[in-house]
Amino acid sequence: MFATLASQSNKELLLHVPMQALNGKELGPGALTLNMNKEQLQQTLGTALASLPQVKGVNNHMGSALTQQSQAMKWIMEVLKKRHLYFLDSRTTDLSQAQNAANFLGVANIGRQVFLDNITTPEQLQLRLEELKQLATIHNSAIAIAHPYPETIEFLRHALPELTKQGFELVPVSQLVERKYIQLAQAEGKEIGAR
């Protein structure tokens, strides 16, 4: 239902895949866990992706334990490569191997910079938004992740129009992924040209 509405509204969809966390939190259906072998992991992910053909990329929900496992992340990236999907690393741990595995297998990827709503007070939400704006100003882009908490939704209802007025543009993640690879190609071209 939600995926259909998002597609009809021309919104980009990511599959938010539950992955095993270090804290042992309950994951629910479709979760990818450390005890899965390659076939189980790839089949579970493939089934989830098949149910949402309009998905453009995949993002981890939790995953601080699984994303540290290089082999498991390579298995995940094999599935994404076949389907031409990108990976957005939530970076729930500084030890994440997700982007390394994606780079190794040639899967387009990017990481988030800000968790907008780990604390959902208006003051903390505003503080994280200011951090996001500062990063976007310095680097010409930044990615934040937020949850569908009522407090977050209410905050964003007012904050997003203000961002636009301040000259910030909200774009699909795929646009930032594409920009990343264009900039990398341009940087390589400069290095080659300097030789």
Coordinates of N, CA and C in Angstrom, one line a residue:
M1 N 0.8 -1.2 0.0 CA 0.0 0.0 0.0 C 0.9 1.3 0.0
F2 N 1.8 1.3 1.0 CA 2.7 2.5 1.1 C 3.5 2.6 -0.1
A3 N 4.1 1.5 -0.6 CA 5.0 1.5 -1.7 C 4.2 2.0 -3.0
T4 N 3.0 1.5 -3.2 CA 2.2 2.0 -4.3 C 1.9 3.5 -4.3
L5 N 1.6 4.0 -3.1 CA 1.3 5.4 -3.0 C 2.6 6.2 -3.3
A6 N 3.7 5.7 -2.7 CA 5.0 6.4 -3.0 C 5.3 6.5 -4.5
S7 N 5.1 5.3 -5.1 CA 5.4 5.3 -6.6 C 4.5 6.2 -7.3
Q8 N 3.2 6.2 -7.0 CA 2.3 7.1 -7.7 C 2.6 8.6 -7.5
S9 N 3.3 8.9 -6.3 CA 3.7 10.3 -6.0 C 5.0 10.6 -6.6
N10 N 5.6 9.6 -7.3 CA 6.9 9.8 -7.9 C 8.0 9.9 -6.9
K11 N 7.9 9.2 -5.8 CA 8.9 9.2 -4.7 C 9.8 7.9 -4.9
E12 N 11.1 8.1 -4.6 CA 12.0 7.0 -4.8 C 11.9 6.1 -3.5
L13 N 11.9 4.8 -3.8 CA 11.7 3.8 -2.7 C 13.0 3.1 -2.5
L14 N 13.3 2.9 -1.2 CA 14.4 2.0 -0.8 C 13.8 0.9 0.1
L15 N 14.4 -0.3 0.0 CA 14.0 -1.4 0.8 C 14.8 -1.3 2.1
H16 N 14.1 -1.1 3.2 CA 14.7 -0.9 4.5 C 14.8 -2.3 5.2
V17 N 16.0 -3.0 5.0 CA 16.1 -4.4 5.4 C 16.6 -4.5 6.8
P18 N 15.8 -5.2 7.6 CA 16.3 -5.5 9.0 C 17.5 -6.4 9.0
M19 N 18.5 -6.0 9.7 CA 19.7 -6.8 9.8 C 20.1 -6.9 11.3
Q20 N 20.7 -8.0 11.6 CA 21.1 -8.3 13.0 C 21.9 -7.2 13.6
A21 N 21.5 -6.8 14.8 CA 22.2 -5.8 15.6 C 23.0 -6.4 16.7
L22 N 23.9 -5.6 17.2 CA 24.7 -6.1 18.4 C 23.9 -6.2 19.6
N23 N 22.8 -5.4 19.7 CA 22.0 -5.4 21.0 C 21.0 -6.6 21.0
G24 N 21.0 -7.4 20.0 CA 20.1 -8.5 20.0 C 18.6 -8.2 19.9
K25 N 18.3 -7.0 19.4 CA 16.9 -6.6 19.2 C 16.1 -7.5 18.3
E26 N 14.8 -7.7 18.6 CA 13.9 -8.5 17.7 C 13.9 -7.8 16.3
L27 N 14.0 -8.7 15.3 CA 14.0 -8.1 14.0 C 12.8 -8.3 13.1
G28 N 12.0 -9.3 13.3 CA 10.8 -9.5 12.5 C 11.0 -10.2 11.2
P29 N 10.0 -10.3 10.4 CA 10.1 -11.1 9.1 C 11.1 -10.4 8.1
G30 N 11.7 -11.2 7.3 CA 12.6 -10.7 6.3 C 13.9 -10.3 6.8
A31 N 14.3 -10.6 8.0 CA 15.5 -10.1 8.6 C 16.7 -11.0 8.1
L32 N 17.8 -10.3 8.0 CA 19.1 -11.0 7.6 C 19.9 -11.1 8.9
T33 N 20.3 -12.4 9.2 CA 21.0 -12.6 10.5 C 22.4 -13.3 10.3
L34 N 23.2 -13.3 11.3 CA 24.5 -13.9 11.3 C 24.5 -15.4 11.0
N35 N 23.4 -16.1 11.5 CA 23.4 -17.5 11.4 C 22.9 -18.0 10.0
M36 N 22.6 -17.1 9.1 CA 22.2 -17.5 7.7 C 23.4 -17.8 6.8
N37 N 23.3 -18.9 6.0 CA 24.3 -19.2 5.0 C 24.0 -18.3 3.8
K38 N 24.9 -18.4 2.8 CA 24.7 -17.6 1.6 C 23.4 -17.7 0.9
E39 N 23.0 -19.0 0.8 CA 21.7 -19.2 0.1 C 20.5 -18.6 0.8
Q40 N 20.5 -18.8 2.2 CA 19.4 -18.3 3.0 C 19.3 -16.8 2.9
L41 N 20.5 -16.2 3.1 CA 20.6 -14.7 3.1 C 20.1 -14.1 1.8
Q42 N 20.7 -14.7 0.7 CA 20.3 -14.2 -0.6 C 18.9 -14.4 -1.0
Q43 N 18.4 -15.6 -0.6 CA 17.0 -15.9 -0.9 C 16.0 -15.0 -0.1
T44 N 16.3 -14.7 1.1 CA 15.5 -13.8 2.0 C 15.5 -12.4 1.4
L45 N 16.7 -11.9 1.0 CA 16.7 -10.6 0.4 C 16.1 -10.6 -0.9
G46 N 16.3 -11.6 -1.7 CA 15.6 -11.7 -3.1 C 14.1 -11.7 -3.0
T47 N 13.6 -12.4 -2.0 CA 12.1 -12.5 -1.8 C 11.6 -11.1 -1.5
A48 N 12.3 -10.4 -0.6 CA 11.8 -9.0 -0.2 C 11.9 -8.1 -1.4
L49 N 12.9 -8.2 -2.2 CA 13.1 -7.3 -3.3 C 12.0 -7.6 -4.4
A50 N 11.7 -8.9 -4.6 CA 10.7 -9.3 -5.6 C 9.3 -8.7 -5.2
S51 N 9.1 -8.5 -3.9 CA 7.8 -8.0 -3.5 C 7.6 -6.5 -3.8
L52 N 8.8 -5.9 -4.0 CA 8.8 -4.4 -4.3 C 9.6 -4.1 -5.5
P53 N 9.1 -4.4 -6.7 CA 9.9 -4.2 -7.9 C 10.3 -2.7 -8.2
Q54 N 9.6 -1.8 -7.6 CA 9.9 -0.4 -7.8 C 11.0 0.2 -7.0
V55 N 11.6 -0.6 -6.1 CA 12.7 -0.2 -5.3 C 14.0 0.1 -6.1
K56 N 14.6 1.2 -5.7 CA 15.9 1.7 -6.4 C 17.1 1.4 -5.6
G57 N 17.0 1.1 -4.3 CA 18.1 0.8 -3.5 C 17.7 0.1 -2.2
V58 N 18.7 -0.2 -1.5 CA 18.6 -1.0 -0.2 C 19.3 -0.2 0.9
N59 N 18.7 -0.3 2.1 CA 19.3 0.4 3.2 C 19.1 -0.5 4.4
N60 N 20.1 -0.5 5.3 CA 20.0 -1.4 6.4 C 19.2 -0.8 7.6
H61 N 18.3 -1.6 8.2 CA 17.6 -1.2 9.4 C 18.4 -2.0 10.5
M62 N 18.9 -1.2 11.4 CA 19.9 -1.7 12.5 C 21.1 -2.3 11.7
G63 N 21.5 -3.5 12.1 CA 22.6 -4.2 11.3 C 24.0 -4.0 11.9
S64 N 24.1 -3.4 13.1 CA 25.4 -3.2 13.6 C 26.3 -4.5 13.7
A65 N 25.6 -5.6 13.9 CA 26.4 -6.9 13.9 C 26.6 -7.4 12.5
L66 N 25.6 -7.4 11.7 CA 25.7 -8.0 10.3 C 26.6 -7.2 9.4
T67 N 26.5 -5.9 9.5 CA 27.3 -5.0 8.5 C 28.8 -5.1 8.8
Q68 N 29.2 -5.6 10.0 CA 30.6 -5.8 10.3 C 31.2 -7.0 9.7
Q69 N 30.3 -7.9 9.1 CA 30.7 -9.2 8.5 C 30.9 -9.0 7.0
S70 N 32.2 -9.0 6.7 CA 32.6 -8.7 5.3 C 31.9 -9.8 4.3
Q71 N 32.0 -11.0 4.7 CA 31.4 -12.1 3.8 C 29.9 -11.9 3.6
A72 N 29.2 -11.7 4.7 CA 27.8 -11.5 4.6 C 27.4 -10.3 3.7
M73 N 28.2 -9.3 3.9 CA 27.9 -8.1 3.1 C 28.2 -8.3 1.6
K74 N 29.2 -9.1 1.3 CA 29.5 -9.4 -0.1 C 28.3 -10.2 -0.7
W75 N 27.7 -11.1 0.1 CA 26.6 -11.9 -0.4 C 25.4 -11.0 -0.7
I76 N 25.2 -10.0 0.2 CA 24.1 -9.0 -0.1 C 24.4 -8.2 -1.3
M77 N 25.7 -7.8 -1.5 CA 26.0 -6.9 -2.6 C 25.9 -7.7 -3.9
E78 N 26.1 -9.0 -3.9 CA 25.9 -9.8 -5.1 C 24.5 -9.7 -5.6
V79 N 23.5 -9.7 -4.7 CA 22.1 -9.6 -5.1 C 21.8 -8.2 -5.6
L80 N 22.4 -7.2 -5.0 CA 22.1 -5.8 -5.4 C 22.7 -5.6 -6.8
K81 N 23.9 -6.2 -7.0 CA 24.6 -6.0 -8.3 C 23.7 -6.6 -9.5
K82 N 23.2 -7.7 -9.3 CA 22.4 -8.4 -10.3 C 21.2 -7.6 -10.6
R83 N 20.6 -6.8 -9.6 CA 19.4 -6.1 -9.8 C 19.7 -4.6 -10.1
H84 N 20.9 -4.2 -10.2 CA 21.3 -2.8 -10.4 C 20.8 -1.9 -9.4
L85 N 20.9 -2.2 -8.1 CA 20.4 -1.4 -7.0 C 21.6 -0.8 -6.3
Y86 N 21.4 0.3 -5.7 CA 22.4 0.9 -4.8 C 22.2 0.5 -3.4
F87 N 23.3 0.8 -2.5 CA 23.2 0.5 -1.1 C 23.4 1.8 -0.3
L88 N 22.5 2.1 0.6 CA 22.7 3.2 1.5 C 23.0 2.7 2.8
D89 N 24.2 2.9 3.3 CA 24.7 2.4 4.6 C 24.2 3.3 5.7
S90 N 23.3 2.8 6.6 CA 22.9 3.6 7.7 C 24.0 3.9 8.7
R91 N 25.1 3.2 8.6 CA 26.3 3.3 9.4 C 25.9 3.3 10.9
T92 N 25.3 2.1 11.2 CA 24.9 1.9 12.6 C 26.1 1.5 13.5
T93 N 27.3 1.3 12.8 CA 28.5 1.0 13.5 C 29.7 1.6 12.6
D94 N 30.7 2.1 13.3 CA 31.9 2.6 12.6 C 32.7 1.5 12.0
L95 N 32.3 0.2 12.3 CA 33.1 -0.9 11.8 C 32.3 -1.6 10.6
S96 N 31.4 -0.9 10.1 CA 30.6 -1.4 8.9 C 31.5 -1.7 7.8
Q97 N 31.3 -2.9 7.2 CA 32.0 -3.4 6.0 C 31.1 -3.2 4.8
A98 N 29.9 -2.7 4.9 CA 29.0 -2.6 3.8 C 29.5 -1.9 2.6
Q99 N 30.1 -0.7 2.8 CA 30.6 0.1 1.6 C 31.8 -0.6 1.0
N100 N 32.7 -1.2 1.9 CA 33.8 -1.9 1.3 C 33.4 -3.0 0.4
A101 N 32.4 -3.8 0.9 CA 31.9 -4.9 0.1 C 31.3 -4.4 -1.2
A102 N 30.5 -3.4 -1.1 CA 29.9 -2.8 -2.3 C 30.9 -2.3 -3.3
N103 N 32.0 -1.6 -2.8 CA 33.0 -1.2 -3.7 C 33.7 -2.4 -4.3
F104 N 34.0 -3.4 -3.5 CA 34.7 -4.6 -4.0 C 33.9 -5.2 -5.2
L105 N 32.6 -5.2 -5.1 CA 31.7 -5.9 -6.1 C 31.2 -4.9 -7.1
G106 N 31.5 -3.7 -7.0 CA 31.1 -2.7 -8.0 C 29.6 -2.3 -7.9
V107 N 29.2 -2.2 -6.6 CA 27.8 -1.8 -6.4 C 27.8 -0.4 -5.9
A108 N 27.0 0.5 -6.6 CA 26.9 1.9 -6.2 C 26.5 2.0 -4.7
N109 N 27.1 2.9 -4.0 CA 26.8 2.9 -2.6 C 27.1 4.3 -2.0
I110 N 26.5 4.6 -0.9 CA 26.7 5.9 -0.2 C 26.4 5.7 1.3
G111 N 26.9 6.5 2.2 CA 26.6 6.4 3.6 C 25.9 7.6 4.1
R112 N 25.1 7.4 5.2 CA 24.4 8.6 5.8 C 25.4 9.4 6.7
Q113 N 25.1 10.7 6.8 CA 26.0 11.5 7.7 C 25.3 11.8 9.0
V114 N 23.9 11.9 9.0 CA 23.2 12.3 10.3 C 22.0 11.4 10.5
F115 N 21.9 11.0 11.8 CA 20.7 10.5 12.3 C 19.9 11.6 12.9
L116 N 18.8 11.9 12.3 CA 18.0 13.1 12.6 C 17.3 13.0 14.0
D117 N 16.9 11.8 14.3 CA 16.0 11.7 15.4 C 16.3 10.5 16.4
N118 N 17.6 10.4 16.7 CA 17.9 9.5 17.8 C 17.2 9.9 19.1
I119 N 17.2 11.3 19.3 CA 16.5 11.9 20.4 C 15.4 12.8 19.7
T120 N 14.1 12.6 20.2 CA 13.1 13.3 19.4 C 12.5 14.6 20.1
T121 N 13.3 15.2 20.9 CA 12.9 16.5 21.4 C 13.0 17.5 20.3
P122 N 12.2 18.6 20.3 CA 12.3 19.6 19.3 C 13.8 20.2 19.2
E123 N 14.4 20.4 20.4 CA 15.7 20.9 20.5 C 16.7 20.0 19.8
Q124 N 16.7 18.7 20.1 CA 17.6 17.8 19.5 C 17.4 17.6 18.0
L125 N 16.1 17.6 17.6 CA 15.8 17.5 16.1 C 16.4 18.7 15.4
Q126 N 16.2 19.9 16.0 CA 16.8 21.1 15.4 C 18.3 21.1 15.3
L127 N 18.9 20.6 16.4 CA 20.4 20.5 16.4 C 20.9 19.6 15.3
R128 N 20.2 18.5 15.2 CA 20.7 17.5 14.1 C 20.4 18.1 12.7
L129 N 19.3 18.9 12.6 CA 19.0 19.5 11.3 C 20.1 20.6 11.0
E130 N 20.5 21.3 12.0 CA 21.6 22.3 11.8 C 22.9 21.6 11.4
E131 N 23.2 20.4 12.0 CA 24.4 19.7 11.6 C 24.3 19.2 10.1
L132 N 23.1 18.8 9.7 CA 22.9 18.3 8.4 C 23.1 19.5 7.4
K133 N 22.6 20.7 7.7 CA 22.7 21.9 6.9 C 24.2 22.3 6.8
Q134 N 24.9 22.2 7.9 CA 26.3 22.6 7.8 C 27.1 21.6 6.9
L135 N 26.8 20.3 7.1 CA 27.5 19.3 6.2 C 27.2 19.5 4.8
A136 N 25.9 19.8 4.5 CA 25.5 20.0 3.1 C 26.2 21.3 2.5
T137 N 26.3 22.3 3.3 CA 27.0 23.5 2.9 C 28.5 23.3 2.6
I138 N 29.1 22.5 3.4 CA 30.6 22.2 3.3 C 30.8 21.3 2.1
H139 N 30.0 20.2 2.0 CA 30.3 19.2 1.0 C 29.3 19.2 -0.2
N140 N 28.5 20.2 -0.3 CA 27.5 20.3 -1.4 C 26.4 19.2 -1.3
S141 N 26.4 18.3 -0.3 CA 25.3 17.4 -0.1 C 25.5 16.7 1.2
A142 N 24.4 16.1 1.7 CA 24.5 15.4 3.0 C 23.2 14.5 3.0
I143 N 23.4 13.4 3.7 CA 22.3 12.4 3.8 C 21.9 12.3 5.3
A144 N 20.6 12.4 5.6 CA 20.1 12.2 6.9 C 19.1 11.0 6.9
I145 N 19.0 10.3 8.0 CA 18.1 9.2 8.1 C 17.2 9.6 9.3
A146 N 15.9 9.4 9.2 CA 15.0 9.6 10.2 C 13.9 8.5 10.3
H147 N 13.2 8.4 11.4 CA 12.2 7.4 11.6 C 10.8 8.0 11.5
P148 N 9.8 7.2 11.2 CA 8.4 7.8 11.1 C 7.8 8.0 12.5
Y149 N 8.6 8.6 13.4 CA 8.0 8.9 14.7 C 7.1 10.1 14.6
P150 N 6.0 10.2 15.4 CA 5.1 11.3 15.3 C 5.8 12.7 15.5
E151 N 6.8 12.7 16.4 CA 7.6 13.9 16.7 C 8.4 14.3 15.5
T152 N 9.0 13.3 14.8 CA 9.8 13.6 13.6 C 9.0 14.1 12.5
I153 N 7.8 13.5 12.3 CA 6.9 13.9 11.2 C 6.5 15.3 11.4
E154 N 6.1 15.6 12.6 CA 5.6 17.0 13.0 C 6.7 18.0 12.7
F155 N 7.9 17.7 13.2 CA 9.1 18.6 13.1 C 9.4 18.8 11.6
L156 N 9.4 17.8 10.8 CA 9.7 17.9 9.4 C 8.6 18.6 8.6
R157 N 7.4 18.5 9.0 CA 6.3 19.2 8.4 C 6.6 20.7 8.3
H158 N 7.2 21.2 9.4 CA 7.6 22.7 9.5 C 9.0 23.0 8.9
A159 N 9.9 22.0 9.2 CA 11.3 22.3 8.8 C 11.6 22.2 7.3
L160 N 10.9 21.3 6.6 CA 11.2 21.1 5.2 C 10.9 22.3 4.3
P161 N 9.8 23.0 4.5 CA 9.6 24.2 3.7 C 10.6 25.3 4.0
E162 N 11.1 25.3 5.3 CA 12.1 26.3 5.7 C 13.4 26.0 5.0
L163 N 13.8 24.7 4.9 CA 15.0 24.3 4.2 C 15.0 24.8 2.7
T164 N 13.9 24.7 2.1 CA 13.7 25.1 0.7 C 13.9 26.6 0.6
K165 N 13.3 27.4 1.5 CA 13.4 28.8 1.6 C 14.9 29.2 1.8
Q166 N 15.6 28.4 2.5 CA 17.0 28.7 2.8 C 18.0 28.3 1.7
G167 N 17.4 27.8 0.6 CA 18.2 27.4 -0.6 C 18.7 26.0 -0.6
F168 N 18.2 25.1 0.3 CA 18.6 23.7 0.2 C 17.6 23.0 -0.6
E169 N 18.0 22.0 -1.4 CA 17.2 21.2 -2.2 C 17.1 19.8 -1.8
L170 N 15.9 19.2 -1.6 CA 15.8 17.8 -1.3 C 15.7 17.0 -2.5
V171 N 16.6 16.0 -2.6 CA 16.7 15.2 -3.8 C 16.7 13.7 -3.4
P172 N 16.3 12.8 -4.4 CA 16.4 11.4 -4.1 C 17.8 10.9 -3.8
V173 N 17.9 9.9 -3.0 CA 19.3 9.4 -2.7 C 20.0 9.0 -3.9
S174 N 19.3 8.4 -4.9 CA 20.0 8.0 -6.1 C 20.7 9.1 -6.8
Q175 N 20.2 10.3 -6.7 CA 20.8 11.5 -7.3 C 22.2 11.8 -6.6
L176 N 22.2 11.6 -5.3 CA 23.5 11.8 -4.6 C 24.5 10.7 -4.9
V177 N 24.0 9.5 -5.1 CA 24.8 8.3 -5.4 C 25.4 8.6 -6.8
E178 N 24.6 9.0 -7.8 CA 25.1 9.3 -9.1 C 26.2 10.4 -9.1
R179 N 25.9 11.5 -8.3 CA 26.8 12.6 -8.2 C 28.2 12.1 -7.6
K180 N 28.1 11.2 -6.6 CA 29.3 10.7 -6.0 C 30.2 10.0 -7.1
Y181 N 29.6 9.2 -7.9 CA 30.4 8.5 -8.9 C 30.9 9.4 -10.1
I182 N 30.1 10.4 -10.4 CA 30.6 11.4 -11.4 C 31.8 12.2 -10.8
Q183 N 31.7 12.6 -9.6 CA 32.8 13.3 -8.9 C 34.1 12.4 -8.8
L184 N 33.9 11.1 -8.5 CA 35.0 10.2 -8.5 C 35.7 10.0 -9.8
A185 N 34.8 9.9 -10.9 CA 35.4 9.8 -12.2 C 36.1 11.0 -12.7
Q186 N 35.6 12.2 -12.3 CA 36.3 13.5 -12.6 C 37.6 13.6 -11.9
A187 N 37.6 13.1 -10.6 CA 38.9 13.2 -9.9 C 39.9 12.3 -10.5
E188 N 39.5 11.1 -10.9 CA 40.4 10.1 -11.6 C 40.9 10.7 -12.9
G189 N 40.1 11.4 -13.6 CA 40.5 12.0 -14.9 C 41.5 13.1 -14.6
K190 N 41.4 13.8 -13.6 CA 42.4 14.9 -13.2 C 43.7 14.2 -12.9
E191 N 43.7 13.1 -12.2 CA 44.9 12.4 -11.8 C 45.6 11.9 -13.1
I192 N 44.9 11.3 -14.0 CA 45.4 10.8 -15.2 C 46.0 11.9 -16.0
G193 N 45.3 13.0 -16.1 CA 45.7 14.2 -16.9 C 47.0 14.8 -16.4
A194 N 47.3 14.6 -15.1 CA 48.4 15.3 -14.5 C 49.7 14.5 -14.7
R195 N 49.6 13.2 -15.2 CA 50.8 12.4 -15.3 C 51.6 12.8 -16.5

